[in-house]
């Protein structure tokens, strides 16, 4: 009886120590004035916030998000995913979301890290490790929550630890990332990743369609032609696109267009009409309506608020 009780206690203690070490490393190497820090480790970014944030739109690349302290929520369609020190978030394709940091303070800031996933390397690892292809090729949501494990935490700690010895990064970073990918493939979300990495799977066909949409979102979207391009019928394409992304192809394109227009107005000082036409809208009034629906304000008011917020954060 005593031995059965000691083991969970030891595991919990190990997790607490690992999370504390990871949090201190993120705090050390992240920029206090910038919520996001790109590191010298390829694909690795650090995040730090000292207060909760308002919901904001964001594109999640294929990645794993690990939190050492605090909590964050990502909303995909009607689904909400909350991740914290006990749960990681994983995405296997590019997904438009609404994100919000839920727990953060100056005393206990939100501390997280994001590692991009390379589906080609995941596929190679499946072959090298003789991991079976998933029994089902049905599409499933490309975002999920998984339980953080001690081996996964220690691997991330070793990865961020390379920042202390930059000369070691080119050699050791690929090895540690390979270990992280392996632990994900054999973990509770492994089937989801194996679906995306398996050639010919319906999930991978949707990923191909999304790649095309990202590079051609200013063009009219012809669903039947795109479905044919990825070897699906139109009805099958619609069904699996929504299963993976929680939205229709047209909704996905609209998100891409509106966020690019927002960037053009914010960073290149374009007016709303010019930005609307540049991203593919023919009607400025339709653009304004859809923009307000997504961002909660008219283009002019939204951009004004964003600039004021940026000034306050850098003051």
Rosetta silent file (secondary structure, phi, psi, omega in degrees, C-alpha in Angstrom):
SEQUENCE: XXXXXXXXXXXXXXXXXXXXXXXXXXXXXXXXXXXXXXXXXXXXXXXXXXXXXXXXXXXXXXXXXXXXXXXXXXXXXXXXXXXXXXXXXXXXXXXXXXXXXXXXXXXXXXXXXXXXXXXXXXXXXXXXXXXXXXXXXXXXXXXXXXXXXXXXXXXXXXXXXXXXXXXXXXXXXXXXXXXXXXXXXXXXXXXXXXXXXXXXXXXXXXXXXXXXXXXXXXXXXXXXXXXXXXXXXXXXXXXXXXXXXXXXXXXXXXXXXXXXXXXXXXXXXXXXXXXXXXXXXXXXXXXXXXXXXXXXXXXXXXXXXXXXXXXXXXX
SCORE:     score description
SCORE:     0.000 S_00000001
   1 L     0.000  -44.125 -177.703    0.000    0.000    0.000 S_00000001
   2 H   -66.360  -39.526  179.897    2.731    2.455    0.901 S_00000001
   3 H   -63.505  -38.709 -179.878    4.692    1.766   -2.283 S_00000001
   4 H   -65.861  -30.607 -179.760    1.609    2.437   -4.425 S_00000001
   5 H   -81.916  -30.114 -176.948    1.138    5.810   -2.727 S_00000001
   6 H   -70.087  -39.108 -174.455    4.793    6.853   -2.952 S_00000001
   7 H   -59.258  -49.845  177.346    5.105    6.509   -6.725 S_00000001
   8 H   -60.632  -36.425  179.656    2.486    9.158   -7.661 S_00000001
   9 H   -63.831  -41.096  178.624    3.974   11.497   -5.070 S_00000001
  10 H   -65.986  -39.859  178.908    7.424   11.072   -6.598 S_00000001
  11 H   -63.584  -43.720  179.202    6.026   11.651  -10.091 S_00000001
  12 H   -62.694  -41.380  179.426    4.259   14.821   -8.967 S_00000001
  13 H   -62.827  -42.032  178.573    7.427   16.052   -7.287 S_00000001
  14 H   -63.713  -39.462  178.066    9.418   15.410  -10.451 S_00000001
  15 H   -64.410  -42.450 -179.651    6.873   17.299  -12.560 S_00000001
  16 H   -63.403  -42.798  178.904    6.957   20.265  -10.188 S_00000001
  17 H   -63.513  -43.858 -178.351   10.750   20.415  -10.291 S_00000001
  18 H   -65.496  -42.284  178.969   10.762   20.126  -14.095 S_00000001
  19 H   -65.142  -39.675  178.310    8.112   22.842  -14.523 S_00000001
  20 H   -63.467  -43.737  179.286    9.972   25.150  -12.165 S_00000001
  21 H   -65.012  -41.342  179.816   13.216   24.654  -14.070 S_00000001
  22 H   -65.555  -41.667  178.803   11.485   25.174  -17.409 S_00000001
  23 H   -62.011  -41.740  179.169    9.776   28.332  -16.169 S_00000001
  24 H   -66.029  -35.990  177.756   13.055   29.800  -14.940 S_00000001
  25 H   -67.812  -42.784  178.029   14.692   29.057  -18.286 S_00000001
  26 H   -62.646  -43.803  179.685   11.861   30.695  -20.239 S_00000001
  27 H   -62.624  -36.140 -177.716   11.987   33.734  -17.958 S_00000001
  28 H   -69.218  -42.901 -172.405   15.747   33.963  -18.412 S_00000001
  29 H   -97.684   -2.532  179.131   15.812   33.808  -22.194 S_00000001
  30 L   -94.028  158.497 -179.279   12.575   35.682  -23.000 S_00000001
  31 L   -91.938  121.209 -178.524   12.269   39.430  -23.523 S_00000001
  32 L   -64.540  -25.906 -177.305   10.250   41.154  -20.784 S_00000001
  33 L   -92.270   -8.228 -178.108    9.231   43.935  -23.196 S_00000001
  34 L  -127.681  123.272 -176.897    8.181   41.639  -26.028 S_00000001
  35 L   -65.114  -18.883 -179.478    5.573   38.917  -25.506 S_00000001
  36 E  -126.579  133.125  178.595    7.274   36.721  -28.118 S_00000001
  37 E  -124.338  117.402  173.800   10.963   35.867  -28.375 S_00000001
  38 E   -79.732  133.019 -176.897   12.382   34.020  -31.361 S_00000001
  39 L  -103.773  171.803  177.595   15.336   31.903  -30.259 S_00000001
  40 L   -74.771  -11.988  175.614   18.469   30.650  -31.976 S_00000001
  41 L   -80.869  120.688 -176.987   17.008   27.130  -31.839 S_00000001
  42 L   -55.054  127.128  176.364   15.210   26.577  -35.160 S_00000001
  43 L    83.777   -2.022 -175.879   11.428   26.553  -34.717 S_00000001
  44 E  -105.547  125.138  176.638   11.496   27.433  -31.006 S_00000001
  45 E  -125.286  147.367  178.455    9.767   30.571  -29.670 S_00000001
  46 E  -112.945  146.923 -177.043    9.301   31.739  -26.075 S_00000001
  47 E  -130.064  138.013  179.647    6.291   33.619  -24.726 S_00000001
  48 E  -144.525  129.959  176.262    5.939   35.830  -21.672 S_00000001
  49 E  -141.053  140.869 -177.700    2.991   37.944  -20.480 S_00000001
  50 L  -106.745    9.336  174.613    2.455   39.650  -17.140 S_00000001
  51 L  -157.180  154.897  176.633   -1.297   40.128  -17.430 S_00000001
  52 L   -60.504  156.202 -178.804   -4.276   38.397  -19.035 S_00000001
  53 L  -117.459  162.706  173.014   -5.082   39.469  -22.585 S_00000001
  54 L   -77.424  156.922  175.697   -8.226   40.161  -24.563 S_00000001
  55 L   -60.096  136.465  179.192   -9.268   37.601  -27.190 S_00000001
  56 E  -144.823  151.252 -177.932   -7.382   38.174  -30.428 S_00000001
  57 E   -78.618  145.670 -179.577   -7.163   36.355  -33.739 S_00000001
  58 E  -156.824  149.753  174.705   -4.061   34.309  -34.480 S_00000001
  59 E  -100.293  122.116  174.955   -2.868   31.656  -36.903 S_00000001
  60 E   -91.833  121.129  171.617   -1.477   28.516  -35.309 S_00000001
  61 L   -77.896  168.547  172.010    1.142   26.762  -37.436 S_00000001
  62 L   -57.733  117.700 -172.232    1.727   23.031  -36.973 S_00000001
  63 E  -165.043  169.672  167.424    3.282   23.105  -33.512 S_00000001
  64 E  -120.272  133.326  179.879    3.263   21.988  -29.907 S_00000001
  65 E  -111.534  123.455 -179.513    2.656   24.609  -27.209 S_00000001
  66 E  -119.933  135.392 -177.902    3.961   23.925  -23.703 S_00000001
  67 E  -114.207  128.619  175.440    3.226   26.127  -20.685 S_00000001
  68 E   -92.642  -26.357 -177.331    5.441   26.304  -17.608 S_00000001
  69 E  -157.816  135.675 -179.643    3.274   28.832  -15.774 S_00000001
  70 L    96.249 -168.204 -178.971   -0.169   30.356  -16.375 S_00000001
  71 E  -152.494  151.275 -177.918   -2.912   29.305  -18.776 S_00000001
  72 E  -140.953  151.815  179.080   -4.072   30.141  -22.290 S_00000001
  73 E  -124.090  136.857  173.171   -7.179   29.420  -24.371 S_00000001
  74 E  -120.113  130.271  179.457   -7.462   28.848  -28.104 S_00000001
  75 E  -110.308  123.293  178.502  -10.903   28.862  -29.746 S_00000001
  76 E  -120.569  109.407 -173.846  -11.319   27.005  -33.032 S_00000001
  77 L    62.663 -121.613  177.343  -14.804   27.361  -34.442 S_00000001
  78 L  -100.294    6.004 -177.648  -17.085   26.467  -31.542 S_00000001
  79 E  -101.016  135.439  178.270  -14.419   24.439  -29.727 S_00000001
  80 E  -113.716  135.784 -178.904  -12.327   25.885  -26.894 S_00000001
  81 E  -124.280  114.282  178.426   -8.959   24.428  -25.868 S_00000001
  82 E  -104.294  126.780  178.472   -7.434   25.507  -22.546 S_00000001
  83 E  -128.115  147.871 -172.643   -3.818   24.545  -21.936 S_00000001
  84 E  -150.407 -158.380 -176.170   -1.624   25.067  -18.893 S_00000001
  85 L   -66.681  -19.291  179.732    1.280   23.503  -17.009 S_00000001
  86 L   -98.961  -11.407 -174.476   -0.448   20.110  -17.039 S_00000001
  87 E  -136.728  133.038  174.591   -1.653   20.155  -20.643 S_00000001
  88 E   -98.531  159.616  173.693    0.005   20.915  -23.971 S_00000001
  89 E  -110.519  137.717  177.679   -1.717   22.085  -27.140 S_00000001
  90 E  -130.553  137.005  175.482   -0.876   20.497  -30.459 S_00000001
  91 E  -128.704  141.905 -174.989   -1.876   21.576  -33.960 S_00000001
  92 L  -112.666   -5.484  171.284   -1.082   19.644  -37.115 S_00000001
  93 L  -142.544  176.384  178.086   -2.035   22.185  -39.813 S_00000001
  94 L   -74.298  119.779 -174.406   -2.364   25.967  -40.082 S_00000001
  95 E  -126.177  124.823  173.288   -5.466   26.897  -38.095 S_00000001
  96 E   -75.237  126.616 -176.650   -7.126   30.323  -37.670 S_00000001
  97 E  -136.420  173.053  168.165   -8.071   30.739  -34.019 S_00000001
  98 E  -116.253  122.811 -173.377   -9.018   33.245  -31.348 S_00000001
  99 E  -118.470  154.248 -179.626   -6.536   33.151  -28.466 S_00000001
 100 E  -156.053  130.750  172.215   -6.486   34.613  -24.956 S_00000001
 101 E   -81.298  124.616 -173.562   -4.109   34.364  -22.020 S_00000001
 102 E   -95.541  -36.626 -175.480   -6.225   33.525  -18.982 S_00000001
 103 E  -127.306  116.610  177.728   -3.733   33.452  -16.105 S_00000001
 104 L  -169.039  145.825  177.223   -0.816   35.883  -15.784 S_00000001
 105 L  -156.532  164.519  176.491    0.454   38.507  -13.352 S_00000001
 106 L   -59.328  -35.110 -179.961    3.696   40.415  -12.669 S_00000001
 107 L   -74.770  -37.616  179.708    4.384   38.047   -9.769 S_00000001
 108 L  -132.172   78.937 -177.598    3.536   34.909  -11.785 S_00000001
 109 L   -66.963  157.452  170.707    3.771   35.754  -15.495 S_00000001
 110 E   -69.314  126.182 -179.503    2.527   33.505  -18.236 S_00000001
 111 E  -129.301  117.356 -177.766    5.552   31.540  -19.439 S_00000001
 112 E  -143.762  169.466  177.073    5.274   29.295  -22.469 S_00000001
 113 E  -143.807  149.600 -178.796    7.156   27.932  -25.431 S_00000001
 114 E  -128.214  130.796  176.246    6.171   26.842  -28.923 S_00000001
 115 E  -119.238  123.429  179.033    8.013   24.364  -31.122 S_00000001
 116 E   -68.541  145.067  177.923    7.055   24.077  -34.778 S_00000001
 117 L   -99.136  139.308  176.501    6.324   20.603  -36.075 S_00000001
 118 L  -109.042  104.626 -175.593    7.876   19.300  -39.278 S_00000001
 119 H   -64.468  -29.275  177.284    5.447   16.781  -40.786 S_00000001
 120 H   -65.720  -42.954  178.434    8.120   15.489  -43.176 S_00000001
 121 H   -68.883  -33.672  175.886   10.405   14.665  -40.252 S_00000001
 122 H   -63.309  -41.531  179.155    7.487   13.104  -38.403 S_00000001
 123 H   -64.639  -41.765  178.090    6.831   10.850  -41.403 S_00000001
 124 H   -62.221  -39.697 -179.197   10.519    9.875  -41.562 S_00000001
 125 H   -67.707  -34.842  176.212   10.478    9.084  -37.852 S_00000001
 126 H   -59.844  -42.414 -179.668    7.407    6.885  -38.300 S_00000001
 127 H   -69.576  -47.407 -177.545    9.324    4.834  -40.842 S_00000001
 128 H   -62.876  -33.268 -176.620   12.582    4.717  -38.854 S_00000001
 129 L   -94.195    0.797 -178.957   10.766    3.697  -35.682 S_00000001
 130 L    57.427   34.959  177.241    8.499    1.196  -37.470 S_00000001
 131 L   -75.545  135.865 -177.863    5.464    2.969  -36.028 S_00000001
 132 L   -69.872  147.843  170.943    2.243    1.647  -37.574 S_00000001
 133 L   -65.697  150.138  178.805    0.103    3.840  -39.778 S_00000001
 134 L   -60.612  140.707 -178.028   -3.154    4.787  -38.040 S_00000001
 135 L   -61.919  -36.406  179.445   -5.845    2.172  -38.546 S_00000001
 136 L  -104.862  142.099  177.041   -8.347    4.813  -39.592 S_00000001
 137 L  -105.901   13.505  179.200   -7.752    7.412  -42.261 S_00000001
 138 L   -69.071  146.589 -179.915  -10.767    9.498  -41.268 S_00000001
 139 L   -74.003  143.864  174.223  -10.159   13.183  -40.712 S_00000001
 140 L  -135.952  164.275 -177.085  -10.196   14.507  -37.164 S_00000001
 141 L   -53.318  134.733 -175.191   -9.786   17.962  -35.682 S_00000001
 142 L   -86.642   15.574  174.807   -6.251   19.245  -36.282 S_00000001
 143 E  -134.819  138.396 -178.110   -6.039   20.779  -32.800 S_00000001
 144 E  -157.629  162.485  175.858   -6.035   18.871  -29.539 S_00000001
 145 E  -107.226  138.217  175.982   -5.001   18.919  -25.893 S_00000001
 146 E  -130.442  159.630  179.886   -2.652   16.315  -24.425 S_00000001
 147 E   -84.068  130.196  179.145   -1.355   15.623  -20.942 S_00000001
 148 L   -69.016  137.717  177.260    2.192   16.803  -20.273 S_00000001
 149 L  -115.616  160.325  179.685    4.605   14.047  -19.223 S_00000001
 150 H   -63.207  -43.620  177.923    7.907   14.255  -17.372 S_00000001
 151 H   -60.761  -35.826  178.714    9.968   12.900  -20.305 S_00000001
 152 H   -67.445  -42.084  178.837    8.439   15.548  -22.584 S_00000001
 153 H   -63.117  -44.045 -177.663    9.233   18.322  -20.097 S_00000001
 154 H   -67.071  -32.455  176.601   12.827   17.218  -19.622 S_00000001
 155 H   -66.226  -42.462  177.176   13.325   17.078  -23.389 S_00000001
 156 H   -65.178  -36.412  178.098   12.072   20.654  -23.708 S_00000001
 157 H   -63.918  -39.311  177.724   14.340   21.715  -20.848 S_00000001
 158 H   -68.451  -33.955  179.646   17.324   20.279  -22.688 S_00000001
 159 H   -66.917  -48.152  179.600   16.229   22.036  -25.881 S_00000001
 160 H   -70.169  -26.511  177.861   15.972   25.476  -24.267 S_00000001
 161 H   -64.099  -20.769  177.939   19.190   24.728  -22.354 S_00000001
 162 H   -64.412  -19.670  179.867   21.042   24.827  -25.681 S_00000001
 163 H   -65.294  -19.614  176.668   20.648   28.616  -25.631 S_00000001
 164 H   -77.035  -22.567 -179.714   23.428   28.664  -23.035 S_00000001
 165 L  -131.010   75.758 -174.538   25.796   27.004  -25.511 S_00000001
 166 H   -54.528  -28.849 -178.812   24.848   28.315  -28.989 S_00000001
 167 H   -65.591  -22.047 -178.948   27.668   26.385  -30.648 S_00000001
 168 H   -84.304  -14.379 -173.039   25.902   23.132  -29.703 S_00000001
 169 H   -57.992  -49.608 -176.624   22.591   24.077  -31.345 S_00000001
 170 H   -58.912  -31.469 -177.332   23.299   22.852  -34.918 S_00000001
 171 H   -89.140  -48.724 -171.389   24.299   19.394  -33.682 S_00000001
 172 H   -86.512  -29.226 -178.344   22.116   18.762  -30.635 S_00000001
 173 H   -58.450  -47.062  178.421   18.912   20.603  -31.521 S_00000001
 174 H   -60.173  -34.139 -179.468   17.874   18.149  -34.294 S_00000001
 175 H   -69.466  -43.283 -179.164   18.484   15.230  -31.948 S_00000001
 176 H   -70.271  -40.119  177.871   16.396   16.683  -29.120 S_00000001
 177 H   -63.302  -37.608  177.157   13.604   17.738  -31.471 S_00000001
 178 H   -61.449  -39.965  177.032   13.556   14.230  -32.899 S_00000001
 179 H   -63.237  -43.752  178.740   13.073   12.890  -29.367 S_00000001
 180 H   -60.762  -45.350  179.267   10.208   15.332  -28.784 S_00000001
 181 H   -60.933  -40.883  179.386    8.561   14.306  -32.061 S_00000001
 182 H   -62.152  -45.584 -179.208    8.936   10.643  -31.124 S_00000001
 183 H   -63.324  -32.122  175.986    7.318   11.157  -27.723 S_00000001
 184 H   -70.613  -41.455 -178.695    4.420   12.929  -29.425 S_00000001
 185 H   -64.310  -32.690 -179.032    3.986   10.154  -31.989 S_00000001
 186 L   -97.748    0.049 -179.691    3.778    7.459  -29.303 S_00000001
 187 L   -86.749 -169.141 -173.345    1.748    9.636  -26.896 S_00000001
 188 L   -67.783  -21.025  176.513   -1.977   10.103  -26.527 S_00000001
 189 L  -103.621   15.388 -176.998   -2.182   12.388  -29.591 S_00000001
 190 H   -63.186  -38.783 -179.391    0.086   10.204  -31.692 S_00000001
 191 H   -61.939  -40.105  179.171   -2.673    8.841  -33.917 S_00000001
 192 H   -60.241  -45.363 -179.989   -3.711   12.376  -34.846 S_00000001
 193 H   -67.841  -39.590 -179.557   -0.161   13.252  -35.884 S_00000001
 194 H   -65.633  -31.341  174.874    0.321    9.991  -37.751 S_00000001
 195 H   -62.058  -45.039 -178.006   -2.830   10.723  -39.744 S_00000001
 196 H   -68.536  -33.434 -175.208   -1.406   14.065  -40.848 S_00000001
 197 H   -86.985  -10.926 -177.230    1.996   12.625  -41.675 S_00000001
 198 L   -82.780  121.794  179.508    0.698    9.600  -43.598 S_00000001
 199 L   -60.419  133.841  177.077    0.825   10.083  -47.361 S_00000001
 200 L    89.104   -6.934  178.712   -2.594    9.775  -48.960 S_00000001
 201 L   -70.789  155.164  179.593   -4.605   10.296  -45.786 S_00000001
 202 H   -64.432  -34.317  178.016   -7.642   12.540  -45.979 S_00000001
 203 H   -63.331  -40.294  179.348   -6.120   14.805  -43.330 S_00000001
 204 H   -69.832  -33.143  176.074   -3.027   15.279  -45.473 S_00000001
 205 H   -62.308  -41.177  176.837   -5.201   16.016  -48.517 S_00000001
 206 H   -65.581  -38.360  177.655   -6.878   18.819  -46.544 S_00000001
 207 H   -61.167  -38.769  176.569   -3.443   20.085  -45.490 S_00000001
 208 H   -63.155  -41.856  179.130   -2.482   20.317  -49.181 S_00000001
 209 H   -63.437  -39.895  179.908   -5.628   22.312  -49.903 S_00000001
 210 H   -65.819  -40.139  176.331   -4.843   24.686  -47.051 S_00000001
 211 H   -57.799  -41.564  178.973   -1.327   25.240  -48.363 S_00000001
 212 H   -65.352  -43.807 -177.910   -2.847   26.259  -51.696 S_00000001
 213 H   -63.764  -37.483  179.928   -5.366   28.593  -50.038 S_00000001
 214 H   -63.754  -33.300 -179.518   -2.666   30.337  -48.025 S_00000001
 215 H   -90.492   -6.746 -174.622   -0.785   31.204  -51.192 S_00000001
 216 L  -137.162   28.463 -173.268   -3.838   32.138  -53.254 S_00000001
 217 L   -69.206  -16.007  178.575   -6.359   33.674  -50.858 S_00000001
 218 L   -79.818  -14.473 -179.058   -6.764   36.833  -52.968 S_00000001
 219 L   -86.949  155.120  174.401   -8.132   34.749  -55.863 S_00000001
 220 L   -58.282  139.738 -177.754  -11.770   33.612  -56.162 S_00000001
 221 L   -94.060  114.910  177.648  -12.230   30.283  -54.389 S_00000001
 222 L  -107.723  101.221 -171.822  -13.617   27.551  -56.646 S_00000001
 223 H   -60.773  -41.902 -176.877  -14.346   24.667  -54.323 S_00000001
 224 H   -63.519  -38.616  179.631  -14.914   22.056  -57.033 S_00000001
 225 H   -69.485  -40.143  179.128  -11.552   22.787  -58.648 S_00000001
 226 H   -66.793  -39.188  178.226   -9.702   22.718  -55.315 S_00000001
 227 H   -62.258  -42.723  177.946  -11.414   19.439  -54.376 S_00000001
 228 H   -62.556  -38.605 -178.995  -10.331   17.911  -57.684 S_00000001
 229 H   -59.946  -34.023 -179.114   -6.787   19.152  -57.094 S_00000001
 230 L  -103.376   17.887  173.693   -6.566   17.124  -53.866 S_00000001
 231 L    62.466   45.686  175.905   -8.395   14.083  -55.336 S_00000001
 232 L  -131.893  153.819  169.102  -11.676   14.492  -53.472 S_00000001
 233 L   -73.443  160.190 -178.184  -15.277   14.944  -54.490 S_00000001
 234 H   -60.122  -43.984 -178.288  -16.732   18.344  -53.625 S_00000001
 235 H   -67.296  -40.637  178.315  -19.009   16.948  -50.909 S_00000001
 236 H   -65.232  -40.440  179.089  -16.214   14.843  -49.368 S_00000001
 237 H   -60.586  -48.378  178.059  -13.872   17.826  -49.443 S_00000001
 238 H   -55.950  -47.235 -175.825  -16.405   20.038  -47.618 S_00000001
 239 H   -61.468  -48.871 -175.377  -17.013   17.376  -44.978 S_00000001
 240 H   -75.649  -30.035  176.419  -13.377   16.678  -44.197 S_00000001
 241 H   -62.435  -44.477  179.131  -12.312   20.329  -44.378 S_00000001
 242 H   -69.040  -35.087  179.623  -14.814   21.179  -41.653 S_00000001
 243 H   -63.643  -37.207 -177.027  -13.854   18.097  -39.639 S_00000001
 244 H   -81.703  -41.841 -170.335  -10.202   19.185  -39.595 S_00000001
 245 H  -106.651  -10.610 -176.995  -10.540   22.975  -39.275 S_00000001
 246 L    66.751   21.663  176.720  -13.992   23.503  -37.664 S_00000001
 247 L  -152.773  166.764  177.651  -14.903   25.893  -40.487 S_00000001
 248 L   -83.178  163.640  176.214  -15.861   25.886  -44.151 S_00000001
 249 H   -57.594  -38.631  179.575  -13.345   26.637  -46.924 S_00000001
 250 H   -66.819  -39.003  177.022  -14.994   30.020  -47.515 S_00000001
 251 H   -64.791  -38.460  178.668  -14.755   30.906  -43.825 S_00000001
 252 H   -63.421  -46.559  179.333  -11.085   29.919  -43.858 S_00000001
 253 H   -61.893  -40.762 -179.911  -10.407   32.125  -46.890 S_00000001
 254 H   -61.479  -41.482  178.739  -12.285   35.017  -45.282 S_00000001
 255 H   -61.886  -44.643  179.360  -10.108   34.754  -42.150 S_00000001
 256 H   -60.326  -45.267 -178.299   -6.940   34.822  -44.264 S_00000001
 257 H   -63.999  -47.246 -175.371   -8.126   37.858  -46.220 S_00000001
 258 H   -67.370  -38.501  179.228   -9.252   39.879  -43.215 S_00000001
 259 H   -71.570  -33.254  175.570   -6.086   39.267  -41.204 S_00000001
 260 H   -68.776  -39.967  176.701   -3.877   40.189  -44.149 S_00000001
 261 H   -62.115  -39.677  176.989   -5.900   43.377  -44.631 S_00000001
 262 H   -60.390  -43.136  178.407   -5.444   44.143  -40.940 S_00000001
 263 H   -63.607  -42.223  179.956   -1.691   43.718  -41.320 S_00000001
 264 H   -61.911  -40.787 -179.848   -1.607   45.979  -44.377 S_00000001
 265 H   -71.516  -36.593 -175.572   -3.469   48.743  -42.556 S_00000001
 266 H   -78.627  -43.374 -172.553   -1.409   48.404  -39.368 S_00000001
 267 H  -100.655  -22.246 -178.577    2.102   47.998  -40.761 S_00000001
 268 L  -116.857    8.267  174.277    1.888   49.594  -44.217 S_00000001
 269 L    56.410   32.497  175.826   -0.579   52.408  -43.395 S_00000001
 270 L   -78.751  148.857  174.113   -3.022   51.427  -46.132 S_00000001
 271 L   -78.957  167.646 -172.860   -6.575   52.731  -45.892 S_00000001
 272 H   -61.250  -42.433 -177.476   -9.429   50.237  -45.549 S_00000001
 273 H   -64.389  -43.596  179.849  -10.573   50.419  -49.172 S_00000001
 274 H   -63.822  -44.967  179.458   -7.084   49.847  -50.576 S_00000001
 275 H   -63.659  -39.293 -179.681   -6.425   46.934  -48.221 S_00000001
 276 H   -60.542  -48.741  179.867   -9.814   45.412  -49.034 S_00000001
 277 H   -64.588  -36.144 -176.482   -9.172   45.412  -52.777 S_00000001
 278 H   -67.184  -31.583 -179.015   -5.638   44.098  -52.324 S_00000001
 279 L   -92.877    1.398  173.378   -6.800   40.998  -50.436 S_00000001
 280 L   115.042   -1.065  178.005   -9.556   40.193  -52.912 S_00000001
 281 L   -79.913  139.915  175.578  -12.670   42.076  -51.807 S_00000001
 282 L   -99.371  -18.782 -177.840  -14.680   43.832  -54.511 S_00000001
 283 L  -119.775  113.614  176.742  -17.021   45.647  -52.113 S_00000001
 284 H   -59.490  -34.562 -179.418  -15.595   47.930  -49.392 S_00000001
 285 H   -68.494  -39.900  176.116  -18.898   47.821  -47.534 S_00000001
 286 H   -64.494  -40.906  177.088  -18.869   44.011  -47.438 S_00000001
 287 H   -58.415  -46.247 -177.867  -15.263   44.137  -46.258 S_00000001
 288 H   -63.443  -40.758  179.862  -16.171   46.557  -43.454 S_00000001
 289 H   -63.845  -47.176 -176.621  -19.098   44.391  -42.303 S_00000001
 290 H   -71.099  -33.592  176.499  -17.059   41.186  -42.233 S_00000001
 291 H   -63.706  -47.061 -179.665  -14.096   42.921  -40.625 S_00000001
 292 H   -63.239  -35.355 -179.833  -16.287   44.304  -37.835 S_00000001
 293 H   -67.488  -36.695 -178.548  -17.841   40.891  -37.306 S_00000001
 294 H   -80.047  -44.005 -172.136  -14.425   39.235  -36.874 S_00000001
 295 H  -102.671   -5.865  175.119  -12.549   41.895  -34.907 S_00000001
 296 L    83.020    1.130  178.751  -15.419   43.601  -33.059 S_00000001
 297 L  -148.895  161.443  173.497  -14.737   47.088  -34.468 S_00000001
 298 L   -64.511  159.148 -179.858  -14.707   48.916  -37.771 S_00000001
 299 H   -53.358  -45.994 -177.770  -11.349   48.846  -39.590 S_00000001
 300 H   -63.297  -46.604 -177.709  -10.512   52.437  -38.624 S_00000001
 301 H   -67.850  -38.867 -179.863  -11.402   52.029  -34.953 S_00000001
 302 H   -63.463  -46.968 -178.910   -9.675   48.661  -34.687 S_00000001
 303 H   -65.624  -38.571  177.272   -6.393   49.911  -36.167 S_00000001
 304 H   -60.659  -45.224  179.437   -6.513   53.021  -33.978 S_00000001
 305 H   -63.660  -40.493  179.966   -6.962   50.854  -30.876 S_00000001
 306 H   -63.127  -41.271 -179.871   -4.121   48.536  -31.899 S_00000001
 307 H   -68.527  -38.395  177.948   -1.732   51.460  -32.352 S_00000001
 308 H   -65.324  -40.074  178.633   -2.692   52.996  -29.023 S_00000001
 309 H   -64.195  -41.042  179.132   -2.153   49.654  -27.297 S_00000001
 310 H   -62.406  -39.555  179.019    1.264   49.283  -28.917 S_00000001
 311 H   -64.791  -42.731 -179.681    2.285   52.738  -27.706 S_00000001
 312 H   -64.375  -38.747 -177.123    1.161   51.937  -24.146 S_00000001
 313 H   -71.637  -26.671 -179.465    3.069   48.618  -24.103 S_00000001
 314 H   -94.523   -6.060 -178.241    6.317   50.241  -25.239 S_00000001
 315 L   -70.697    0.000    0.000    6.010   53.257  -22.926 S_00000001
